[in-house]
mmCIF file of C-alpha atoms in Angstrom:
data_model
loop_
_atom_site.group_PDB
_atom_site.id
_atom_site.type_symbol
_atom_site.label_atom_id
_atom_site.label_comp_id
_atom_site.label_asym_id
_atom_site.label_seq_id
_atom_site.Cartn_x
_atom_site.Cartn_y
_atom_site.Cartn_z
ATOM 1 C CA UNK A 1 16.153 2.049 -33.253
ATOM 2 C CA UNK A 2 18.943 4.297 -32.019
ATOM 3 C CA UNK A 3 19.670 4.220 -28.288
ATOM 4 C CA UNK A 4 21.155 7.340 -26.701
ATOM 5 C CA UNK A 5 23.257 6.467 -23.661
ATOM 6 C CA UNK A 6 25.869 8.018 -21.377
ATOM 7 C CA UNK A 7 27.858 6.396 -18.550
ATOM 8 C CA UNK A 8 27.475 9.642 -16.572
ATOM 9 C CA UNK A 9 24.422 8.134 -14.868
ATOM 10 C CA UNK A 10 26.784 5.958 -12.807
ATOM 11 C CA UNK A 11 27.912 9.067 -10.906
ATOM 12 C CA UNK A 12 24.568 9.138 -9.059
ATOM 13 C CA UNK A 13 23.784 6.311 -6.645
ATOM 14 C CA UNK A 14 21.794 7.759 -3.800
ATOM 15 C CA UNK A 15 20.047 6.688 -0.612
ATOM 16 C CA UNK A 16 16.399 7.208 0.321
ATOM 17 C CA UNK A 17 14.245 7.299 3.432
ATOM 18 C CA UNK A 18 11.709 4.483 3.051
ATOM 19 C CA UNK A 19 9.824 2.307 5.531
ATOM 20 C CA UNK A 20 11.377 4.215 8.408
ATOM 21 C CA UNK A 21 15.016 3.704 7.470
ATOM 22 C CA UNK A 22 17.654 5.154 5.152
ATOM 23 C CA UNK A 23 18.846 2.629 2.589
ATOM 24 C CA UNK A 24 20.153 2.549 -1.009
ATOM 25 C CA UNK A 25 17.550 3.627 -3.574
ATOM 26 C CA UNK A 26 15.654 1.076 -5.639
ATOM 27 C CA UNK A 27 16.660 3.393 -8.503
ATOM 28 C CA UNK A 28 20.232 2.115 -8.959
ATOM 29 C CA UNK A 29 22.910 2.280 -11.688
ATOM 30 C CA UNK A 30 22.461 -1.386 -12.615
ATOM 31 C CA UNK A 31 19.066 -0.547 -14.093
ATOM 32 C CA UNK A 32 20.471 1.369 -17.066
ATOM 33 C CA UNK A 33 23.355 -1.032 -17.577
ATOM 34 C CA UNK A 34 21.013 -4.026 -17.810
ATOM 35 C CA UNK A 35 18.794 -2.238 -20.336
ATOM 36 C CA UNK A 36 21.852 -1.298 -22.386
ATOM 37 C CA UNK A 37 23.141 -4.893 -22.325
ATOM 38 C CA UNK A 38 19.785 -6.210 -23.518
ATOM 39 C CA UNK A 39 19.596 -3.716 -26.382
ATOM 40 C CA UNK A 40 23.050 -4.834 -27.519
ATOM 41 C CA UNK A 41 22.171 -8.504 -27.114
ATOM 42 C CA UNK A 42 19.137 -8.307 -29.424
ATOM 43 C CA UNK A 43 20.738 -5.881 -31.906
ATOM 44 C CA UNK A 44 18.193 -3.157 -31.307
ATOM 45 C CA UNK A 45 20.356 -0.583 -33.095
ATOM 46 C CA UNK A 46 23.345 1.691 -32.728
ATOM 47 C CA UNK A 47 24.290 3.237 -29.395
ATOM 48 C CA UNK A 48 25.073 6.957 -29.668
ATOM 49 C CA UNK A 49 26.351 9.537 -27.190
ATOM 50 C CA UNK A 50 24.299 12.602 -26.257
ATOM 51 C CA UNK A 51 24.839 16.033 -27.715
ATOM 52 C CA UNK A 52 25.730 18.899 -25.370
ATOM 53 C CA UNK A 53 22.818 21.089 -24.239
ATOM 54 C CA UNK A 54 23.017 23.814 -21.617
ATOM 55 C CA UNK A 55 20.883 24.576 -18.539
ATOM 56 C CA UNK A 56 18.897 27.140 -20.520
ATOM 57 C CA UNK A 57 17.083 24.224 -22.172
ATOM 58 C CA UNK A 58 16.154 22.718 -18.789
ATOM 59 C CA UNK A 59 14.894 26.135 -17.690
ATOM 60 C CA UNK A 60 12.275 26.075 -20.445
ATOM 61 C CA UNK A 61 10.182 23.812 -18.162
ATOM 62 C CA UNK A 62 11.886 24.292 -14.774
ATOM 63 C CA UNK A 63 12.432 27.589 -12.983
ATOM 64 C CA UNK A 64 15.879 29.137 -13.206
ATOM 65 C CA UNK A 65 16.266 29.121 -9.434
ATOM 66 C CA UNK A 66 15.441 25.398 -9.268
ATOM 67 C CA UNK A 67 18.036 24.573 -11.936
ATOM 68 C CA UNK A 68 20.547 26.719 -10.041
ATOM 69 C CA UNK A 69 19.737 24.842 -6.834
ATOM 70 C CA UNK A 70 20.463 21.489 -8.488
ATOM 71 C CA UNK A 71 23.788 22.816 -9.764
ATOM 72 C CA UNK A 72 24.877 24.234 -6.412
ATOM 73 C CA UNK A 73 23.268 21.976 -3.792
ATOM 74 C CA UNK A 74 26.150 19.547 -3.283
ATOM 75 C CA UNK A 75 28.657 22.372 -2.898
ATOM 76 C CA UNK A 76 26.487 24.053 -0.255
ATOM 77 C CA UNK A 77 26.003 20.741 1.564
ATOM 78 C CA UNK A 78 29.706 19.904 1.445
ATOM 79 C CA UNK A 79 30.592 23.369 2.740
ATOM 80 C CA UNK A 80 28.966 22.360 6.046
ATOM 81 C CA UNK A 81 31.461 19.523 6.356
ATOM 82 C CA UNK A 82 29.096 16.805 5.133
ATOM 83 C CA UNK A 83 30.237 14.012 2.847
ATOM 84 C CA UNK A 84 27.125 11.811 3.102
ATOM 85 C CA UNK A 85 24.023 12.149 0.893
ATOM 86 C CA UNK A 86 21.949 15.307 1.338
ATOM 87 C CA UNK A 87 18.308 14.550 2.169
ATOM 88 C CA UNK A 88 15.500 16.991 3.052
ATOM 89 C CA UNK A 89 14.144 17.108 6.601
ATOM 90 C CA UNK A 90 11.362 19.729 6.496
ATOM 91 C CA UNK A 91 8.762 20.577 3.845
ATOM 92 C CA UNK A 92 6.582 23.706 3.338
ATOM 93 C CA UNK A 93 3.268 21.870 3.774
ATOM 94 C CA UNK A 94 -0.265 23.289 4.111
ATOM 95 C CA UNK A 95 -0.129 26.809 5.570
ATOM 96 C CA UNK A 96 3.665 27.213 5.665
ATOM 97 C CA UNK A 97 5.264 29.700 3.249
ATOM 98 C CA UNK A 98 6.211 28.146 -0.079
ATOM 99 C CA UNK A 99 7.171 31.257 -2.049
ATOM 100 C CA UNK A 100 10.433 32.423 -0.409
ATOM 101 C CA UNK A 101 13.523 30.326 -1.063
ATOM 102 C CA UNK A 102 15.452 29.664 2.173
ATOM 103 C CA UNK A 103 19.106 30.666 2.292
ATOM 104 C CA UNK A 104 20.278 27.575 4.205
ATOM 105 C CA UNK A 105 20.768 24.299 2.339
ATOM 106 C CA UNK A 106 18.600 22.377 4.844
ATOM 107 C CA UNK A 107 15.720 24.678 3.955
ATOM 108 C CA UNK A 108 16.435 24.529 0.236
ATOM 109 C CA UNK A 109 16.408 20.721 0.208
ATOM 110 C CA UNK A 110 12.861 20.686 1.601
ATOM 111 C CA UNK A 111 11.728 23.679 -0.431
ATOM 112 C CA UNK A 112 12.604 21.904 -3.688
ATOM 113 C CA UNK A 113 11.581 18.328 -2.791
ATOM 114 C CA UNK A 114 8.297 16.448 -2.565
ATOM 115 C CA UNK A 115 9.713 13.420 -0.728
ATOM 116 C CA UNK A 116 12.852 11.853 0.761
ATOM 117 C CA UNK A 117 13.703 9.785 -2.299
ATOM 118 C CA UNK A 118 15.828 12.459 -3.975
ATOM 119 C CA UNK A 119 19.144 12.659 -2.192
ATOM 120 C CA UNK A 120 21.807 14.970 -3.611
ATOM 121 C CA UNK A 121 25.254 13.394 -4.029
ATOM 122 C CA UNK A 122 28.573 14.591 -5.419
ATOM 123 C CA UNK A 123 27.680 13.277 -8.882
ATOM 124 C CA UNK A 124 23.983 14.149 -8.996
ATOM 125 C CA UNK A 125 24.170 17.282 -11.153
ATOM 126 C CA UNK A 126 26.378 15.704 -13.810
ATOM 127 C CA UNK A 127 24.160 12.617 -13.911
ATOM 128 C CA UNK A 128 20.836 14.444 -14.124
ATOM 129 C CA UNK A 129 22.012 17.028 -16.658
ATOM 130 C CA UNK A 130 23.423 14.228 -18.812
ATOM 131 C CA UNK A 131 20.119 12.373 -18.489
ATOM 132 C CA UNK A 132 18.231 15.430 -19.738
ATOM 133 C CA UNK A 133 20.687 15.738 -22.626
ATOM 134 C CA UNK A 134 19.867 12.181 -23.694
ATOM 135 C CA UNK A 135 16.214 13.154 -24.083
ATOM 136 C CA UNK A 136 17.099 16.378 -25.866
ATOM 137 C CA UNK A 137 19.355 14.461 -28.249
ATOM 138 C CA UNK A 138 16.514 12.059 -28.969
ATOM 139 C CA UNK A 139 14.170 14.931 -29.784
ATOM 140 C CA UNK A 140 16.823 16.412 -32.057
ATOM 141 C CA UNK A 141 17.211 13.093 -33.895
ATOM 142 C CA UNK A 142 13.474 12.885 -34.511
ATOM 143 C CA UNK A 143 13.460 16.412 -35.878
ATOM 144 C CA UNK A 144 16.281 15.313 -38.145
ATOM 145 C CA UNK A 145 14.125 12.590 -39.689
ATOM 146 C CA UNK A 146 14.405 9.547 -37.420
ATOM 147 C CA UNK A 147 11.114 7.671 -36.950
ATOM 148 C CA UNK A 148 11.973 6.688 -33.387
ATOM 149 C CA UNK A 149 14.710 6.834 -30.753
ATOM 150 C CA UNK A 150 15.280 5.581 -27.220
ATOM 151 C CA UNK A 151 16.810 7.874 -24.594
ATOM 152 C CA UNK A 152 18.161 5.560 -21.881
ATOM 153 C CA UNK A 153 17.709 8.203 -19.208
ATOM 154 C CA UNK A 154 18.846 7.725 -15.661
ATOM 155 C CA UNK A 155 17.955 9.222 -13.252
ATOM 156 C CA UNK A 156 14.354 9.244 -14.473
ATOM 157 C CA UNK A 157 12.328 12.440 -14.646
ATOM 158 C CA UNK A 158 8.533 12.312 -14.693
ATOM 159 C CA UNK A 159 7.970 13.173 -10.993
ATOM 160 C CA UNK A 160 10.035 16.376 -11.260
ATOM 161 C CA UNK A 161 7.920 19.516 -11.705
ATOM 162 C CA UNK A 162 8.857 23.104 -12.457
ATOM 163 C CA UNK A 163 10.232 23.703 -8.947
ATOM 164 C CA UNK A 164 10.534 20.373 -7.185
ATOM 165 C CA UNK A 165 12.214 16.999 -7.348
ATOM 166 C CA UNK A 166 10.742 13.716 -6.132
ATOM 167 C CA UNK A 167 10.409 10.002 -6.750
ATOM 168 C CA UNK A 168 14.069 9.616 -7.826
ATOM 169 C CA UNK A 169 13.530 12.416 -10.392
ATOM 170 C CA UNK A 170 15.396 15.747 -10.610
ATOM 171 C CA UNK A 171 14.994 17.124 -14.156
ATOM 172 C CA UNK A 172 11.905 16.159 -16.134
ATOM 173 C CA UNK A 173 13.527 14.571 -19.186
ATOM 174 C CA UNK A 174 10.284 13.904 -21.086
ATOM 175 C CA UNK A 175 8.944 17.424 -20.504
ATOM 176 C CA UNK A 176 12.265 19.003 -21.490
ATOM 177 C CA UNK A 177 12.254 17.007 -24.749
ATOM 178 C CA UNK A 178 8.610 17.894 -25.438
ATOM 179 C CA UNK A 179 9.286 21.592 -24.879
ATOM 180 C CA UNK A 180 12.398 21.512 -27.082
ATOM 181 C CA UNK A 181 10.253 20.013 -29.835
ATOM 182 C CA UNK A 182 7.709 22.794 -29.462
ATOM 183 C CA UNK A 183 10.483 25.397 -29.538
ATOM 184 C CA UNK A 184 11.858 23.858 -32.720
ATOM 185 C CA UNK A 185 8.765 23.736 -34.870
ATOM 186 C CA UNK A 186 6.404 21.027 -33.603
ATOM 187 C CA UNK A 187 2.958 22.575 -33.320
ATOM 188 C CA UNK A 188 1.426 19.780 -31.261
ATOM 189 C CA UNK A 189 3.291 17.373 -28.991
ATOM 190 C CA UNK A 190 1.915 14.552 -26.858
ATOM 191 C CA UNK A 191 3.409 12.780 -23.844
ATOM 192 C CA UNK A 192 2.206 9.264 -23.050
ATOM 193 C CA UNK A 193 3.256 8.028 -19.605
ATOM 194 C CA UNK A 194 3.087 4.253 -19.112
ATOM 195 C CA UNK A 195 5.061 4.121 -15.863
ATOM 196 C CA UNK A 196 3.189 2.530 -12.942
ATOM 197 C CA UNK A 197 3.423 5.770 -10.967
ATOM 198 C CA UNK A 198 1.597 8.874 -12.115
ATOM 199 C CA UNK A 199 3.828 11.440 -13.827
ATOM 200 C CA UNK A 200 2.770 14.263 -11.550
ATOM 201 C CA UNK A 201 5.647 16.482 -12.634
ATOM 202 C CA UNK A 202 4.846 16.246 -16.340
ATOM 203 C CA UNK A 203 1.172 16.858 -15.637
ATOM 204 C CA UNK A 204 1.971 19.926 -13.554
ATOM 205 C CA UNK A 205 4.288 21.438 -16.160
ATOM 206 C CA UNK A 206 1.752 21.249 -19.001
ATOM 207 C CA UNK A 207 -1.526 21.465 -17.036
ATOM 208 C CA UNK A 208 -2.498 24.919 -18.356
ATOM 209 C CA UNK A 209 -1.509 24.320 -21.982
ATOM 210 C CA UNK A 210 -3.251 23.063 -25.107
ATOM 211 C CA UNK A 211 -0.110 22.507 -27.206
ATOM 212 C CA UNK A 212 1.090 19.469 -25.219
ATOM 213 C CA UNK A 213 -1.360 16.654 -24.521
ATOM 214 C CA UNK A 214 -0.494 14.581 -21.446
ATOM 215 C CA UNK A 215 -1.913 11.054 -21.153
ATOM 216 C CA UNK A 216 -1.058 8.745 -18.244
ATOM 217 C CA UNK A 217 -1.886 5.150 -17.286
ATOM 218 C CA UNK A 218 -0.958 4.437 -13.665
ATOM 219 C CA UNK A 219 -1.852 2.937 -10.307
ATOM 220 C CA UNK A 220 -4.813 4.551 -8.568
ATOM 221 C CA UNK A 221 -3.334 7.332 -6.366
ATOM 222 C CA UNK A 222 -5.726 6.424 -3.571
ATOM 223 C CA UNK A 223 -3.422 3.438 -2.980
ATOM 224 C CA UNK A 224 -0.243 4.193 -4.901
ATOM 225 C CA UNK A 225 2.559 6.793 -4.967
ATOM 226 C CA UNK A 226 2.490 9.759 -5.523
ATOM 227 C CA UNK A 227 -0.907 9.644 -3.723
ATOM 228 C CA UNK A 228 -1.794 13.297 -4.354
ATOM 229 C CA UNK A 229 -1.893 13.393 -8.162
ATOM 230 C CA UNK A 230 -3.353 11.347 -10.984
ATOM 231 C CA UNK A 231 -7.096 11.210 -10.385
ATOM 232 C CA UNK A 232 -9.422 10.935 -13.364
ATOM 233 C CA UNK A 233 -10.974 14.346 -12.772
ATOM 234 C CA UNK A 234 -7.618 16.122 -13.286
ATOM 235 C CA UNK A 235 -8.248 17.175 -16.884
ATOM 236 C CA UNK A 236 -6.309 20.438 -17.214
ATOM 237 C CA UNK A 237 -6.981 24.062 -16.407
ATOM 238 C CA UNK A 238 -7.687 27.190 -18.440
ATOM 239 C CA UNK A 239 -6.400 26.743 -21.988
ATOM 240 C CA UNK A 240 -5.283 23.237 -20.982
ATOM 241 C CA UNK A 241 -8.749 22.000 -20.029
ATOM 242 C CA UNK A 242 -9.280 18.671 -21.768
ATOM 243 C CA UNK A 243 -5.596 18.242 -22.606
ATOM 244 C CA UNK A 244 -4.727 16.172 -19.531
ATOM 245 C CA UNK A 245 -6.042 12.604 -19.454
ATOM 246 C CA UNK A 246 -5.531 10.237 -16.527
ATOM 247 C CA UNK A 247 -6.309 6.522 -16.447
ATOM 248 C CA UNK A 248 -5.940 5.453 -12.800
ATOM 249 C CA UNK A 249 -6.145 1.651 -12.667
ATOM 250 C CA UNK A 250 -6.887 -0.677 -9.726
ATOM 251 C CA UNK A 251 -4.380 -2.532 -7.595
ATOM 252 C CA UNK A 252 -3.438 -5.802 -9.326
ATOM 253 C CA UNK A 253 -4.394 -4.728 -12.871
ATOM 254 C CA UNK A 254 -3.346 -7.296 -15.493
ATOM 255 C CA UNK A 255 -3.308 -7.058 -19.282
ATOM 256 C CA UNK A 256 -7.060 -7.289 -19.808
ATOM 257 C CA UNK A 257 -7.719 -4.039 -17.945
ATOM 258 C CA UNK A 258 -4.444 -2.392 -18.892
ATOM 259 C CA UNK A 259 -4.734 -3.207 -22.588
ATOM 260 C CA UNK A 260 -8.247 -1.783 -22.751
ATOM 261 C CA UNK A 261 -7.123 1.482 -21.134
ATOM 262 C CA UNK A 262 -4.079 1.678 -23.403
ATOM 263 C CA UNK A 263 -6.167 1.253 -26.545
ATOM 264 C CA UNK A 264 -8.487 4.041 -25.419
ATOM 265 C CA UNK A 265 -5.514 6.285 -24.580
ATOM 266 C CA UNK A 266 -3.916 5.640 -27.979
ATOM 267 C CA UNK A 267 -7.216 6.500 -29.622
ATOM 268 C CA UNK A 268 -7.126 9.866 -27.867
ATOM 269 C CA UNK A 269 -3.574 10.381 -29.111
ATOM 270 C CA UNK A 270 -4.582 9.628 -32.704
ATOM 271 C CA UNK A 271 -7.461 12.061 -32.410
ATOM 272 C CA UNK A 272 -5.067 14.773 -31.157
ATOM 273 C CA UNK A 273 -2.746 14.114 -34.140
ATOM 274 C CA UNK A 274 0.558 15.218 -32.584
ATOM 275 C CA UNK A 275 3.604 16.010 -34.677
ATOM 276 C CA UNK A 276 5.700 14.061 -32.186
ATOM 277 C CA UNK A 277 5.043 11.651 -29.320
ATOM 278 C CA UNK A 278 7.215 11.370 -26.194
ATOM 279 C CA UNK A 279 6.719 8.145 -24.226
ATOM 280 C CA UNK A 280 7.663 8.080 -20.554
ATOM 281 C CA UNK A 281 8.647 4.424 -20.550
ATOM 282 C CA UNK A 282 8.386 2.822 -17.135
ATOM 283 C CA UNK A 283 8.278 -0.959 -16.876
ATOM 284 C CA UNK A 284 7.410 -1.077 -13.176
ATOM 285 C CA UNK A 285 3.988 -2.312 -14.293
ATOM 286 C CA UNK A 286 5.650 -5.757 -14.377
ATOM 287 C CA UNK A 287 4.369 -8.448 -12.029
ATOM 288 C CA UNK A 288 6.546 -8.672 -8.946
ATOM 289 C CA UNK A 289 7.986 -5.156 -9.144
ATOM 290 C CA UNK A 290 9.024 -4.403 -5.535
ATOM 291 C CA UNK A 291 7.371 -0.970 -5.293
ATOM 292 C CA UNK A 292 4.439 -1.334 -7.738
ATOM 293 C CA UNK A 293 1.211 -3.304 -7.930
ATOM 294 C CA UNK A 294 0.270 -4.316 -11.493
ATOM 295 C CA UNK A 295 0.594 -7.789 -13.022
ATOM 296 C CA UNK A 296 1.825 -7.344 -16.596
ATOM 297 C CA UNK A 297 3.923 -10.152 -18.054
ATOM 298 C CA UNK A 298 7.009 -9.944 -20.239
ATOM 299 C CA UNK A 299 4.937 -10.624 -23.370
ATOM 300 C CA UNK A 300 2.592 -7.743 -22.512
ATOM 301 C CA UNK A 301 5.377 -5.216 -23.035
ATOM 302 C CA UNK A 302 5.577 -6.193 -26.718
ATOM 303 C CA UNK A 303 1.868 -5.401 -26.929
ATOM 304 C CA UNK A 304 2.453 -1.986 -25.375
ATOM 305 C CA UNK A 305 5.028 -1.192 -28.055
ATOM 306 C CA UNK A 306 2.723 -2.317 -30.855
ATOM 307 C CA UNK A 307 -0.152 -0.193 -29.518
ATOM 308 C CA UNK A 308 2.102 2.877 -29.392
ATOM 309 C CA UNK A 309 3.312 2.246 -32.940
ATOM 310 C CA UNK A 310 -0.309 2.341 -34.121
ATOM 311 C CA UNK A 311 -0.479 6.029 -33.151
ATOM 312 C CA UNK A 312 1.608 6.505 -36.272
ATOM 313 C CA UNK A 313 3.834 9.464 -35.411
ATOM 314 C CA UNK A 314 7.576 9.939 -34.741
ATOM 315 C CA UNK A 315 8.165 8.648 -31.221
ATOM 316 C CA UNK A 316 10.802 9.281 -28.587
ATOM 317 C CA UNK A 317 10.985 6.750 -25.752
ATOM 318 C CA UNK A 318 12.400 8.167 -22.511
ATOM 319 C CA UNK A 319 13.313 5.691 -19.770
ATOM 320 C CA UNK A 320 11.559 6.140 -16.446
ATOM 321 C CA UNK A 321 10.937 3.481 -13.752
ATOM 322 C CA UNK A 322 11.194 -0.283 -13.374
ATOM 323 C CA UNK A 323 12.626 -1.868 -10.241
ATOM 324 C CA UNK A 324 12.508 -5.610 -10.867
ATOM 325 C CA UNK A 325 16.088 -5.147 -11.967
ATOM 326 C CA UNK A 326 16.745 -8.684 -13.223
ATOM 327 C CA UNK A 327 13.918 -8.296 -15.765
ATOM 328 C CA UNK A 328 14.123 -4.597 -16.619
ATOM 329 C CA UNK A 329 16.222 -5.093 -19.752
ATOM 330 C CA UNK A 330 13.939 -7.675 -21.303
ATOM 331 C CA UNK A 331 10.784 -5.709 -20.520
ATOM 332 C CA UNK A 332 12.034 -2.310 -21.681
ATOM 333 C CA UNK A 333 13.491 -3.670 -24.905
ATOM 334 C CA UNK A 334 10.327 -5.699 -25.537
ATOM 335 C CA UNK A 335 8.401 -2.419 -25.724
ATOM 336 C CA UNK A 336 10.905 -1.047 -28.238
ATOM 337 C CA UNK A 337 10.900 -4.212 -30.332
ATOM 338 C CA UNK A 338 7.119 -4.362 -30.217
ATOM 339 C CA UNK A 339 7.074 -0.833 -31.594
ATOM 340 C CA UNK A 340 9.670 -1.574 -34.304
ATOM 341 C CA UNK A 341 8.005 -4.822 -35.424
ATOM 342 C CA UNK A 342 4.431 -3.529 -35.527
#
């Protein structure tokens, strides 16, 4: 399996507000480097650089003004004399206006964020645009005849919606790849999200559509981030009704419950018969992950890969979460090897 990788991700190492204090993000550069090292160690396949894609491709799922904000935010922040990370401090909640973009960067940071885990740094734009280009390159490779590819994206993307960032995510890599595939001839595309946290951004982007099926297995939002998205009754709207499937699972879920839900989800994917499958690959379902609450073992990730392979369509894996950093390489590559060896 080809792995698409860029060192540009190292330009983004941000801080977050968590547990009442500002500290370095759990989403750190070492994550991608450890996954890359493991793929090389086991001989997963060639490592290739991303192709160049412009912001117009990101704007197929994000608004133009949001993409512009990401491009310009650090410059606006730095113009105030700041050199430290830019974090939001006010959000347009409940009955506050959420339609008019503020002119001041403090207002823009809150306007375009869902939480305080998405700091803007000097290297953020280059890192996130490169990350999106990895996913786009993977989609392009599949359209060129590859059976599978792995976009080693960092920062991740599945919490980013059309006009907001959150959960360490800025551009929605999986959604951008899915949309590119639709724009380039795929009639039906599916996104399977196996990250512990619900992919609220991906759901939001495709919620009204019947040409992209979104399926997610995740921690029950009544107890787990993002808290306000991912319930079972969120099944789509309008033309998209029935094309959004959520499998919220209880705190402490191990393979018995997870495997059953995954088999059902893969059955729904086979019934949909997509031309291409995008997998939001998070391995924060691993036991002992510091910000997640499932109990999958290293061997279980091979089973996940095999179950996905049984869907039987060209598949693009897009890296999302996983914060037990010492084990992230083994677990992520186990999914890919399980898929390849099925």
